PDB file of C-alpha atoms (C1' of nucleotides) in Angstrom:
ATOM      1  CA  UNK A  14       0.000   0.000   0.000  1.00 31.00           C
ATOM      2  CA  UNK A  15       2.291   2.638  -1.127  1.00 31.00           C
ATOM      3  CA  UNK A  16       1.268   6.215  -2.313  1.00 32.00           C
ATOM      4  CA  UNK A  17       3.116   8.537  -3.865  1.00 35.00           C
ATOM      5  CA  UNK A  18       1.847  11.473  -2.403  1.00 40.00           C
ATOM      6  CA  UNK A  19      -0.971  12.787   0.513  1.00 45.00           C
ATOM      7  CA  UNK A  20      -3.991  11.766  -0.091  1.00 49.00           C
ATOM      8  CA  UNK A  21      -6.119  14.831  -1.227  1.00 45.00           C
ATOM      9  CA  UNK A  22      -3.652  17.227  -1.420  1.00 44.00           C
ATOM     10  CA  UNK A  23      -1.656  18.389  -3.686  1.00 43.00           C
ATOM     11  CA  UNK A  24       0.277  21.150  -1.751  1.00 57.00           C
ATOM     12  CA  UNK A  25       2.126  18.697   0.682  1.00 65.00           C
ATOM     13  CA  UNK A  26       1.637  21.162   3.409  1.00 90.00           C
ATOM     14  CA  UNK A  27       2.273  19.462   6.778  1.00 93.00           C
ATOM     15  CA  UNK A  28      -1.297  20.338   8.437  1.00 95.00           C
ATOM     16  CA  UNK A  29      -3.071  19.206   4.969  1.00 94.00           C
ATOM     17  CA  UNK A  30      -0.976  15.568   5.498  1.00 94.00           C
ATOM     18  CA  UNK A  31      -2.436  15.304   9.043  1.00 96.00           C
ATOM     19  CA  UNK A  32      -5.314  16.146   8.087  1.00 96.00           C
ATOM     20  CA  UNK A  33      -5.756  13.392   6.291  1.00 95.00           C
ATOM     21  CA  UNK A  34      -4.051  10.929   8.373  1.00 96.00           C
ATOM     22  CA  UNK A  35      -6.093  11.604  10.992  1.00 96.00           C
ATOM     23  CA  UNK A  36      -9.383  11.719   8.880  1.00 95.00           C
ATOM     24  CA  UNK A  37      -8.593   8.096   8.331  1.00 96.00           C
ATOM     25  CA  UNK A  38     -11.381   5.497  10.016  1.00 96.00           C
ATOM     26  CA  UNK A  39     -10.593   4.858  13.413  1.00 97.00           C
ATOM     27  CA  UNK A  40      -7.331   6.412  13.687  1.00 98.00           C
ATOM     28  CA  UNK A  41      -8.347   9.367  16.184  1.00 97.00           C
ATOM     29  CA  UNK A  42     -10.361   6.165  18.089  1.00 97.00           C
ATOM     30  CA  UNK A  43      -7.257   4.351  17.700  1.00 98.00           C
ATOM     31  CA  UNK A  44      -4.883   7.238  19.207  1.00 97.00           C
ATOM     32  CA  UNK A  45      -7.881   7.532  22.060  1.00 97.00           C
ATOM     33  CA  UNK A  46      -7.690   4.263  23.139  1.00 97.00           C
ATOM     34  CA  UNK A  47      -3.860   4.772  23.723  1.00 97.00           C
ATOM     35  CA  UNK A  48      -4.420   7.619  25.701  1.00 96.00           C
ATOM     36  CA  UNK A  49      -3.379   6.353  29.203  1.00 95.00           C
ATOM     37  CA  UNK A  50      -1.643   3.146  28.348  1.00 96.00           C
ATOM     38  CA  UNK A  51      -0.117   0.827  26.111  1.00 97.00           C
ATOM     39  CA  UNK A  52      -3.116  -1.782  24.603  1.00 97.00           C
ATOM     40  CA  UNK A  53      -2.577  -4.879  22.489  1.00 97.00           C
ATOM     41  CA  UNK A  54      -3.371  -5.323  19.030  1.00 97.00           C
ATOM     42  CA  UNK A  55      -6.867  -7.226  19.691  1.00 96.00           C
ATOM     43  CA  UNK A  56      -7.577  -5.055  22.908  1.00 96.00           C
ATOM     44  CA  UNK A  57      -7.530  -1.914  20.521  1.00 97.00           C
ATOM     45  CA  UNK A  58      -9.882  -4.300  18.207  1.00 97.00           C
ATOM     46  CA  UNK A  59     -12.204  -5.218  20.542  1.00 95.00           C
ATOM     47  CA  UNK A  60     -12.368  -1.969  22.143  1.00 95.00           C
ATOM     48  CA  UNK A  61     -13.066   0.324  18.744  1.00 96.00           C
ATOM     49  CA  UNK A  62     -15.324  -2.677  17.168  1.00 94.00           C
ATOM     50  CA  UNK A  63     -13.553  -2.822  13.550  1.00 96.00           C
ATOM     51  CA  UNK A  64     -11.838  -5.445  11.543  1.00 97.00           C
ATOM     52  CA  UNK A  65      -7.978  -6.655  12.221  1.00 97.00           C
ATOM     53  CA  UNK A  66      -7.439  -5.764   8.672  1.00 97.00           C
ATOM     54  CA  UNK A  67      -8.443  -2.291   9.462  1.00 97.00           C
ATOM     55  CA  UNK A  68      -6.928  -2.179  12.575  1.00 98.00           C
ATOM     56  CA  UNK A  69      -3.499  -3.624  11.124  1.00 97.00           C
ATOM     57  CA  UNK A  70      -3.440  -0.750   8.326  1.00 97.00           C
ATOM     58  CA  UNK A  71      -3.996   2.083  10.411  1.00 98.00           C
ATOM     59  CA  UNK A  72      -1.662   0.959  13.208  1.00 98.00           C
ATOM     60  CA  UNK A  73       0.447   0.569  10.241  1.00 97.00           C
ATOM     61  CA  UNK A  74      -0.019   4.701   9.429  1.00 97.00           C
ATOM     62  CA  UNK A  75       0.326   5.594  12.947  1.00 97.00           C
ATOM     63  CA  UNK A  76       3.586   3.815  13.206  1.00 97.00           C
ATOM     64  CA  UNK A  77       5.065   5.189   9.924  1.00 95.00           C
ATOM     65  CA  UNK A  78       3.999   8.309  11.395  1.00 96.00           C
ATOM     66  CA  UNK A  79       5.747   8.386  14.604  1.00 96.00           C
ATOM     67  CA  UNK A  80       2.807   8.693  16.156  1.00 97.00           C
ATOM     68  CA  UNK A  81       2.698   5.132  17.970  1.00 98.00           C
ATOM     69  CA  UNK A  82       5.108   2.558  18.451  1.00 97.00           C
ATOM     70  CA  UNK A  83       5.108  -1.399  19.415  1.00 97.00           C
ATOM     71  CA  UNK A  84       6.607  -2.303  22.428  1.00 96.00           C
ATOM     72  CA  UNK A  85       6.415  -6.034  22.561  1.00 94.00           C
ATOM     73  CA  UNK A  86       6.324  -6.213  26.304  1.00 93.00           C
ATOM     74  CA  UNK A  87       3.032  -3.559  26.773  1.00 95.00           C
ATOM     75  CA  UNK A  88       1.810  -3.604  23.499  1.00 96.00           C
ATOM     76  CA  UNK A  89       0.833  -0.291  20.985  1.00 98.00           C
ATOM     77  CA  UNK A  90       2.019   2.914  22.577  1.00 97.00           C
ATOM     78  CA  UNK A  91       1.882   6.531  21.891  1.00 98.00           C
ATOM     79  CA  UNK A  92       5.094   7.608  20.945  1.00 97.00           C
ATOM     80  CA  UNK A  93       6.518  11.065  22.449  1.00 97.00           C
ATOM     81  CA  UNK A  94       5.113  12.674  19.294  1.00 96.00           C
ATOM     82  CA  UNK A  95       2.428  10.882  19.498  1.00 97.00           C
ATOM     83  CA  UNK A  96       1.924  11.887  23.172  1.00 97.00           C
ATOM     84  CA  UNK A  97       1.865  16.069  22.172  1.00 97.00           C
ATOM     85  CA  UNK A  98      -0.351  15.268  20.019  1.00 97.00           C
ATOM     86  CA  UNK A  99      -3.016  13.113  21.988  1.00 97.00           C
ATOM     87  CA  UNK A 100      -2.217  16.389  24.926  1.00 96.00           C
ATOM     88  CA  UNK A 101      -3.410  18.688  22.037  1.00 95.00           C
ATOM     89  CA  UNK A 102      -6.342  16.385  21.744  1.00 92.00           C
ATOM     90  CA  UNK A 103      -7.383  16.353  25.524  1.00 94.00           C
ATOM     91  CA  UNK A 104      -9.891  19.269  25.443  1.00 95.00           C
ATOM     92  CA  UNK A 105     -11.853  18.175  22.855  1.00 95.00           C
ATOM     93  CA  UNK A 106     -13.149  15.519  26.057  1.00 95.00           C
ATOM     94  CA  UNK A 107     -14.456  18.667  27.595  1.00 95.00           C
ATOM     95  CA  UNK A 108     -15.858  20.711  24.811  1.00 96.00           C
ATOM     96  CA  UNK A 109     -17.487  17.328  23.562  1.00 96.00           C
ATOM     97  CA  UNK A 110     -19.841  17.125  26.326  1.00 95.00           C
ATOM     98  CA  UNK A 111     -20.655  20.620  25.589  1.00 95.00           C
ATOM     99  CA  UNK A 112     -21.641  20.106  22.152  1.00 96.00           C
ATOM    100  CA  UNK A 113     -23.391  17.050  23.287  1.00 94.00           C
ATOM    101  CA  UNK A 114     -26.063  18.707  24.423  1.00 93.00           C
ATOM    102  CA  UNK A 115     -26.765  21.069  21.639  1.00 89.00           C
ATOM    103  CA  UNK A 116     -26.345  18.884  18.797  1.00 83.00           C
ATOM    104  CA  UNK A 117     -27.221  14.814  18.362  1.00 62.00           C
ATOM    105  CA  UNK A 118     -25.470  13.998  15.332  1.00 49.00           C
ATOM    106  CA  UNK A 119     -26.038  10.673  13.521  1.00 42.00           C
TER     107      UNK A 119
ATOM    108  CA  UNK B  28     -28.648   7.862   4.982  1.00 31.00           C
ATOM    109  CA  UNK B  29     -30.192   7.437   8.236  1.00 31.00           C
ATOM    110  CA  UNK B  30     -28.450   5.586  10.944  1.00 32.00           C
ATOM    111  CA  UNK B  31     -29.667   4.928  14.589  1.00 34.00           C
ATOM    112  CA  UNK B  32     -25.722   4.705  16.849  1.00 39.00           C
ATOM    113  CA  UNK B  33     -22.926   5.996  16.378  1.00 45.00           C
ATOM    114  CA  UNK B  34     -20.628   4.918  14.142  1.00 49.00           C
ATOM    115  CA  UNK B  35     -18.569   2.569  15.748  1.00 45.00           C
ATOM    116  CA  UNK B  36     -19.540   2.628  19.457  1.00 44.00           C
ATOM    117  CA  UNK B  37     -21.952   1.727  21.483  1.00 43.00           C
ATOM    118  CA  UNK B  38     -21.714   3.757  24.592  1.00 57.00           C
ATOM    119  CA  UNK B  39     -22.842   7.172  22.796  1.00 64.00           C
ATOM    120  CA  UNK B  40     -20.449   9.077  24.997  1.00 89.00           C
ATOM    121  CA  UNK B  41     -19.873  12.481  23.257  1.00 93.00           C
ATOM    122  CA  UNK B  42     -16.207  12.465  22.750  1.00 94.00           C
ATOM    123  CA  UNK B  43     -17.016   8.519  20.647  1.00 94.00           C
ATOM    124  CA  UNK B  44     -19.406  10.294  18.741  1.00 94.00           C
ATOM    125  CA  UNK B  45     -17.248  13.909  18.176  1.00 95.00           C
ATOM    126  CA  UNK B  46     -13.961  11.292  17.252  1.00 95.00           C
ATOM    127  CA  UNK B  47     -16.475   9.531  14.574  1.00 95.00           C
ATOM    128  CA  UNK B  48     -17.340  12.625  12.997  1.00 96.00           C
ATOM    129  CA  UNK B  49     -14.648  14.691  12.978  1.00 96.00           C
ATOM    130  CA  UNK B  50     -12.948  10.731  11.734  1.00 95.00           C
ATOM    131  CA  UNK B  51     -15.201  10.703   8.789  1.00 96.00           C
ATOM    132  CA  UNK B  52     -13.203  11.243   5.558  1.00 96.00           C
ATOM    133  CA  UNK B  53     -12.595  15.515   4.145  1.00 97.00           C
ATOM    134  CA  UNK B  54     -14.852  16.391   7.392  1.00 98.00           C
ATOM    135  CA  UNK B  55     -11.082  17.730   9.084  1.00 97.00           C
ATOM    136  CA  UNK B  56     -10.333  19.437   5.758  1.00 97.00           C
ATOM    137  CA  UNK B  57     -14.215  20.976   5.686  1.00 98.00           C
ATOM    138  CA  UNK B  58     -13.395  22.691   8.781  1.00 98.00           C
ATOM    139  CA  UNK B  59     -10.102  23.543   8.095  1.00 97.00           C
ATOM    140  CA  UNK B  60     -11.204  25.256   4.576  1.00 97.00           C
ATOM    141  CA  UNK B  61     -14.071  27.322   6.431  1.00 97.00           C
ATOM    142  CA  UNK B  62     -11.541  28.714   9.157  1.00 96.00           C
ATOM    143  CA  UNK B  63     -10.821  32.038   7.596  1.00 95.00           C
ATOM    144  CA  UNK B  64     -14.403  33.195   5.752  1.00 96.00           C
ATOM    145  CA  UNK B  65     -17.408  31.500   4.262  1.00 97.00           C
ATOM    146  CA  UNK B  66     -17.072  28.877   1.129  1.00 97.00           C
ATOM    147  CA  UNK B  67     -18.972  27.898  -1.635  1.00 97.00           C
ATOM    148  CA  UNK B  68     -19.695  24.561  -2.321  1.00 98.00           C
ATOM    149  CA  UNK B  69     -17.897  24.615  -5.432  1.00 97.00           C
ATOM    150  CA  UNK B  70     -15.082  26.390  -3.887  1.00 97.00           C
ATOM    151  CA  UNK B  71     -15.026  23.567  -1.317  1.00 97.00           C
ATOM    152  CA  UNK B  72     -15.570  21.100  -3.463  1.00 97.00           C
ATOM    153  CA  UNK B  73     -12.590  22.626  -5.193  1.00 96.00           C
ATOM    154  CA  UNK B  74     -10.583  22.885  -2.765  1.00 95.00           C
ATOM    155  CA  UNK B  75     -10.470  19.533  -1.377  1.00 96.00           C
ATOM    156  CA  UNK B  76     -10.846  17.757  -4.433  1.00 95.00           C
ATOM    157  CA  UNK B  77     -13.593  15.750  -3.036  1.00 96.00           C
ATOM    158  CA  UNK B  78     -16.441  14.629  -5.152  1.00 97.00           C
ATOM    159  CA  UNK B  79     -20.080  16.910  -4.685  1.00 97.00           C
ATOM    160  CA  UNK B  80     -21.699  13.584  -3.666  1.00 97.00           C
ATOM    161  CA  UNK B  81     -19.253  13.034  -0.865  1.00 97.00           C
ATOM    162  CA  UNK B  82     -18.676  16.924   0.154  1.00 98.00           C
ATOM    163  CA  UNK B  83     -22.653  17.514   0.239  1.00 98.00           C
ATOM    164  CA  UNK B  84     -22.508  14.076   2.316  1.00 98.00           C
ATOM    165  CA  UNK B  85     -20.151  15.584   4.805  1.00 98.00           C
ATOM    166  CA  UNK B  86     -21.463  19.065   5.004  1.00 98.00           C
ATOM    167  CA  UNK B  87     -24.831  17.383   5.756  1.00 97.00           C
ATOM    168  CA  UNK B  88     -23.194  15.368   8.786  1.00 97.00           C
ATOM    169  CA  UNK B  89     -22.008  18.873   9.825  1.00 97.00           C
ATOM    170  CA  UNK B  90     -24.787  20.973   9.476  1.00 97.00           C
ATOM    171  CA  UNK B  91     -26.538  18.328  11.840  1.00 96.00           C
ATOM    172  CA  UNK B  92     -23.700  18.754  13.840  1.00 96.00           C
ATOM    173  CA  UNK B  93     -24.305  22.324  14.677  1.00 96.00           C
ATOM    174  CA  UNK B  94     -20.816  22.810  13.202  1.00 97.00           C
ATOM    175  CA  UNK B  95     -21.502  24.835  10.258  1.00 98.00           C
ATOM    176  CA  UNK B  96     -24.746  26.104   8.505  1.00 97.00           C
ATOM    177  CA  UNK B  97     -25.291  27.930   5.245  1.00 97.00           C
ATOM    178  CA  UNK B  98     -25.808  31.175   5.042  1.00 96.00           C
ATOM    179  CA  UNK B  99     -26.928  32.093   1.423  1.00 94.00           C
ATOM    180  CA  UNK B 100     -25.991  35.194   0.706  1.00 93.00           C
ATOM    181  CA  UNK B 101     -22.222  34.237   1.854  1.00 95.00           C
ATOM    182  CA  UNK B 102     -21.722  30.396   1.525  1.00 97.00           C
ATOM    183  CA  UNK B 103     -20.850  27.950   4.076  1.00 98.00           C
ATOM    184  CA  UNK B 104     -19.484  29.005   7.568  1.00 98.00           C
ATOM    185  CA  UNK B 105     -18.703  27.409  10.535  1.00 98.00           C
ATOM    186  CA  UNK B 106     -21.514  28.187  13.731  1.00 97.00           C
ATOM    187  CA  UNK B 107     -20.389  29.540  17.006  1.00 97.00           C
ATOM    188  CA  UNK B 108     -19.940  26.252  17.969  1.00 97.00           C
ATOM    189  CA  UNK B 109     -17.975  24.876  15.497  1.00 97.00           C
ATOM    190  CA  UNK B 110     -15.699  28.221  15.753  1.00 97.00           C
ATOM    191  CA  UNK B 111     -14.640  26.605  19.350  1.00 97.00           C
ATOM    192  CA  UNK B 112     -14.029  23.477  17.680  1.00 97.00           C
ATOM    193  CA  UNK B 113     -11.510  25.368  15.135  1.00 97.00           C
ATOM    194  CA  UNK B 114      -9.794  27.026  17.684  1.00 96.00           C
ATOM    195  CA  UNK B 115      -8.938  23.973  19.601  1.00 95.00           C
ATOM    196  CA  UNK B 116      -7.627  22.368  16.412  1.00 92.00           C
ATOM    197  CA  UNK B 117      -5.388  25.717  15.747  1.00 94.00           C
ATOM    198  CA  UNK B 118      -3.007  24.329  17.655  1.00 95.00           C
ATOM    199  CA  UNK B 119      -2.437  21.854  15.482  1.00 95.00           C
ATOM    200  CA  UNK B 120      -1.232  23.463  13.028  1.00 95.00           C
ATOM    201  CA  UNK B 121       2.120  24.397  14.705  1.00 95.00           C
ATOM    202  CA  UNK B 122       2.345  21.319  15.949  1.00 96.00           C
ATOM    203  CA  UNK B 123       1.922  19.816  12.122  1.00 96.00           C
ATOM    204  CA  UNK B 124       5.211  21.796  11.228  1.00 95.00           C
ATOM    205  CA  UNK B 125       7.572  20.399  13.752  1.00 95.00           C
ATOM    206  CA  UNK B 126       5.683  16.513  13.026  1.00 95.00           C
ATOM    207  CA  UNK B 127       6.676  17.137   9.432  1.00 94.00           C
ATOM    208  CA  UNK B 128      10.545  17.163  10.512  1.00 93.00           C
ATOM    209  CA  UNK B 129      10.064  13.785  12.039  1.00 89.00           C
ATOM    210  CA  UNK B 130       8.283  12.036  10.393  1.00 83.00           C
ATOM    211  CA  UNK B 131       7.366  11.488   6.327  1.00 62.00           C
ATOM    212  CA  UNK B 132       3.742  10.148   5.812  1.00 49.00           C
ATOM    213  CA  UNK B 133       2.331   8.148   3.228  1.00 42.00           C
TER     214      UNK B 133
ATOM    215  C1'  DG C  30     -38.547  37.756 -22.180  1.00 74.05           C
ATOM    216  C1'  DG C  31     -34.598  35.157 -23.023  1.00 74.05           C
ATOM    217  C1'  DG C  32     -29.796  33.837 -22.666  1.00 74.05           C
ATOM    218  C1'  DA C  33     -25.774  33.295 -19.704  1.00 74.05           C
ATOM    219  C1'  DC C  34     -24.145  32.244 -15.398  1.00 74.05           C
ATOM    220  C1'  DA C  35     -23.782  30.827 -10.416  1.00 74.05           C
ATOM    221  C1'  DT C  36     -25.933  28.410  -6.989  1.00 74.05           C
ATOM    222  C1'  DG C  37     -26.761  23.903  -4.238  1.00 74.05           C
ATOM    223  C1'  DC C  38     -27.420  19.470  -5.101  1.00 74.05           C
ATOM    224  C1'  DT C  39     -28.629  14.550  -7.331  1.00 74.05           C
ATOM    225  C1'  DA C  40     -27.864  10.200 -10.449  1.00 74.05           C
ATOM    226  C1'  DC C  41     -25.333   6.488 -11.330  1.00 74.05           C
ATOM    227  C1'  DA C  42     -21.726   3.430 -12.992  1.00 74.05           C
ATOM    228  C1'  DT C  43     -17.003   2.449 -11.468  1.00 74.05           C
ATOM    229  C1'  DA C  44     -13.354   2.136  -8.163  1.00 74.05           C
ATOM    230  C1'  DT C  45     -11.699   2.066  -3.614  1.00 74.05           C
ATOM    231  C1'  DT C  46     -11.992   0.863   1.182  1.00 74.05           C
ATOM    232  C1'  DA C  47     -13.917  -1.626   5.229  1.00 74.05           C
ATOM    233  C1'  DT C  48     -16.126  -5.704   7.202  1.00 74.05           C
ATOM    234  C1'  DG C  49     -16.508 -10.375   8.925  1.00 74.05           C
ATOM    235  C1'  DT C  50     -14.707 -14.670   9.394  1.00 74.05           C
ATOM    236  C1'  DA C  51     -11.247 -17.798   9.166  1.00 74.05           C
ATOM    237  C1'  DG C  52      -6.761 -18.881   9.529  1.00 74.05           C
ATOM    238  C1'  DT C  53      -1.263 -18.523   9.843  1.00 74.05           C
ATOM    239  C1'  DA C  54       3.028 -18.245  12.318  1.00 74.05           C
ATOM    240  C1'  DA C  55       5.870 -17.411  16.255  1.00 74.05           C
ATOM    241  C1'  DA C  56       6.599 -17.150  21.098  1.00 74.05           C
ATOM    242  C1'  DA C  57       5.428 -18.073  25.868  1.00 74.05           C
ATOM    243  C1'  DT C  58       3.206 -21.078  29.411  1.00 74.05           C
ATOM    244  C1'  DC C  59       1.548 -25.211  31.339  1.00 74.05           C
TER     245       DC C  59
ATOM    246  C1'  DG D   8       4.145 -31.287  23.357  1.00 74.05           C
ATOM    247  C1'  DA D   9      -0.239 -29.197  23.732  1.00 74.05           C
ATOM    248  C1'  DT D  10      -2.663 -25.005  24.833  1.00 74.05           C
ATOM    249  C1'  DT D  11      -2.684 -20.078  24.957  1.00 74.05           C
ATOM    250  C1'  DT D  12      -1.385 -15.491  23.584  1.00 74.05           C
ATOM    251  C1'  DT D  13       0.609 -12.743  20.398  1.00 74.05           C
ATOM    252  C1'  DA D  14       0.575  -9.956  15.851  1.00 74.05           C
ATOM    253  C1'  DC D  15      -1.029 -10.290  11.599  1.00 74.05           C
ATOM    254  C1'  DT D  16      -2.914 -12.101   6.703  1.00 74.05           C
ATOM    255  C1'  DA D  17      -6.514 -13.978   3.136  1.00 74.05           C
ATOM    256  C1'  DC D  18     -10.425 -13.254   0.877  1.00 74.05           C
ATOM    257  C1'  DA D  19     -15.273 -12.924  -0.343  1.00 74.05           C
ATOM    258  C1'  DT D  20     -18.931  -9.535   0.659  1.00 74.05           C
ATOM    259  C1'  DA D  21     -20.613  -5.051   1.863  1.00 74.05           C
ATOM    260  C1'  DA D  22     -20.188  -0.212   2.400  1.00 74.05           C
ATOM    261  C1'  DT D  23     -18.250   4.110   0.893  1.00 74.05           C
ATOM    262  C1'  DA D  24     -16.019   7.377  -2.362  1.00 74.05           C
ATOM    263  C1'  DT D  25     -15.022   8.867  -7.080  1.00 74.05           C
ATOM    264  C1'  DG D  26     -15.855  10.964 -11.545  1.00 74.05           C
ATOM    265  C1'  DT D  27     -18.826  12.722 -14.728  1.00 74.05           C
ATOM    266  C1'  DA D  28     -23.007  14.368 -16.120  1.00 74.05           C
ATOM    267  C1'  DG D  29     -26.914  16.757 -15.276  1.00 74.05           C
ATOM    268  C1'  DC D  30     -31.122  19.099 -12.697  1.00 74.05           C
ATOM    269  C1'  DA D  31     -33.534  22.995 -10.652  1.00 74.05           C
ATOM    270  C1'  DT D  32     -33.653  27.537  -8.930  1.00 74.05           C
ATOM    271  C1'  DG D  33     -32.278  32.183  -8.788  1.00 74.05           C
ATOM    272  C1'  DT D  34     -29.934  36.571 -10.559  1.00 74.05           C
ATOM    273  C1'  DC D  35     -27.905  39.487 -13.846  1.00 74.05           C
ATOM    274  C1'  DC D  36     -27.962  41.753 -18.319  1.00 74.05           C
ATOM    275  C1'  DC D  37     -29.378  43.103 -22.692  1.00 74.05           C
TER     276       DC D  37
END
DNA sequence: GGGACATGCTACATATTATGTAGTAAAATC
DNA sequence: GATTTTACTACATAATATGTAGCATGTCCC
């Protein structure tokens, strides 16, 4: 699964690349459910509900990213990276309760 | 297109259902493209490079959202609420410059 | 009033991506 | 050495996105 370039973008622009990396399927639940600790591989399945495929590829971005990392004694990590990015992440918990209770999306 | 969960969880907390959303493919870029002023359609649709089906698809997800609505006379814009959303994200685009150094997604 | 244009949006065949289920291979544990 | 746990793959089916064309409404302009 190699692409030449960022998918839906043409500019290359760092924000438009992770964008799109993290408007993959279940890569924000993915990063989520690595948010306090390391999980393994069918933990992070069970707990987001998709395939292994699924869960294999996107691991798979997240890794070539730098963005999580395999330890084999604790399983899928964020990596340091990976961990300023979940803290950037953090008050979107807050403001999602918020927004809870003025919109119920499908 | 009616569905009656979440996407991919079954608790319905709000941050499961924000991460599905905002996970659902060119709804990131959307946002991102309505940060500065109202868009057009086309000029989204443009932008992005998405096809109309899928970009009215998302911008219907979002206007149920209570993260944008359109006003005609201007084009699409992001609501109040969906200005807090964009300002948490803002962050990441900082963030996106120093990632880029690191690391070289596919 | 009639043509040109911009607007949001839909139709639909094709291509891409995800699902669901089964299974492989390697390492650890009993 | 058999069972269990581990990450991961195969593959047929289903869901989603693409690409292109077009519709319907409104406004501008002569």
């Amino acid at each position: 699964m190699v692409k030449q370039r960022v998918r839906g973008s043409t500019t290359g622009r760092p924000i438009m690349a992770l964008l799109d990396l993290l408007g993959r399927r279940w890569v924000l639940r993915l990063v989520w459910e690595m948010r306090d600790e390391p999980r393994r591989f069918r933990e992070l399945q069970d707990a987001i509900g998709a395939s292994p495929t699924i869960v294999n590829a996107r691991l798979a971005d997240l890794r070539e990213a730098k963005l999580v990392e395999l330890d084999p004694e604790s399983g899928y990590r964020l990596t340091a990276l990976g961990g300023e990015l979940l803290r950037l992440f953090l008050p979107l918990h807050i403001w999602s309760e918020k927004w809870a209770k003025v919109a119920r999306p499908k």
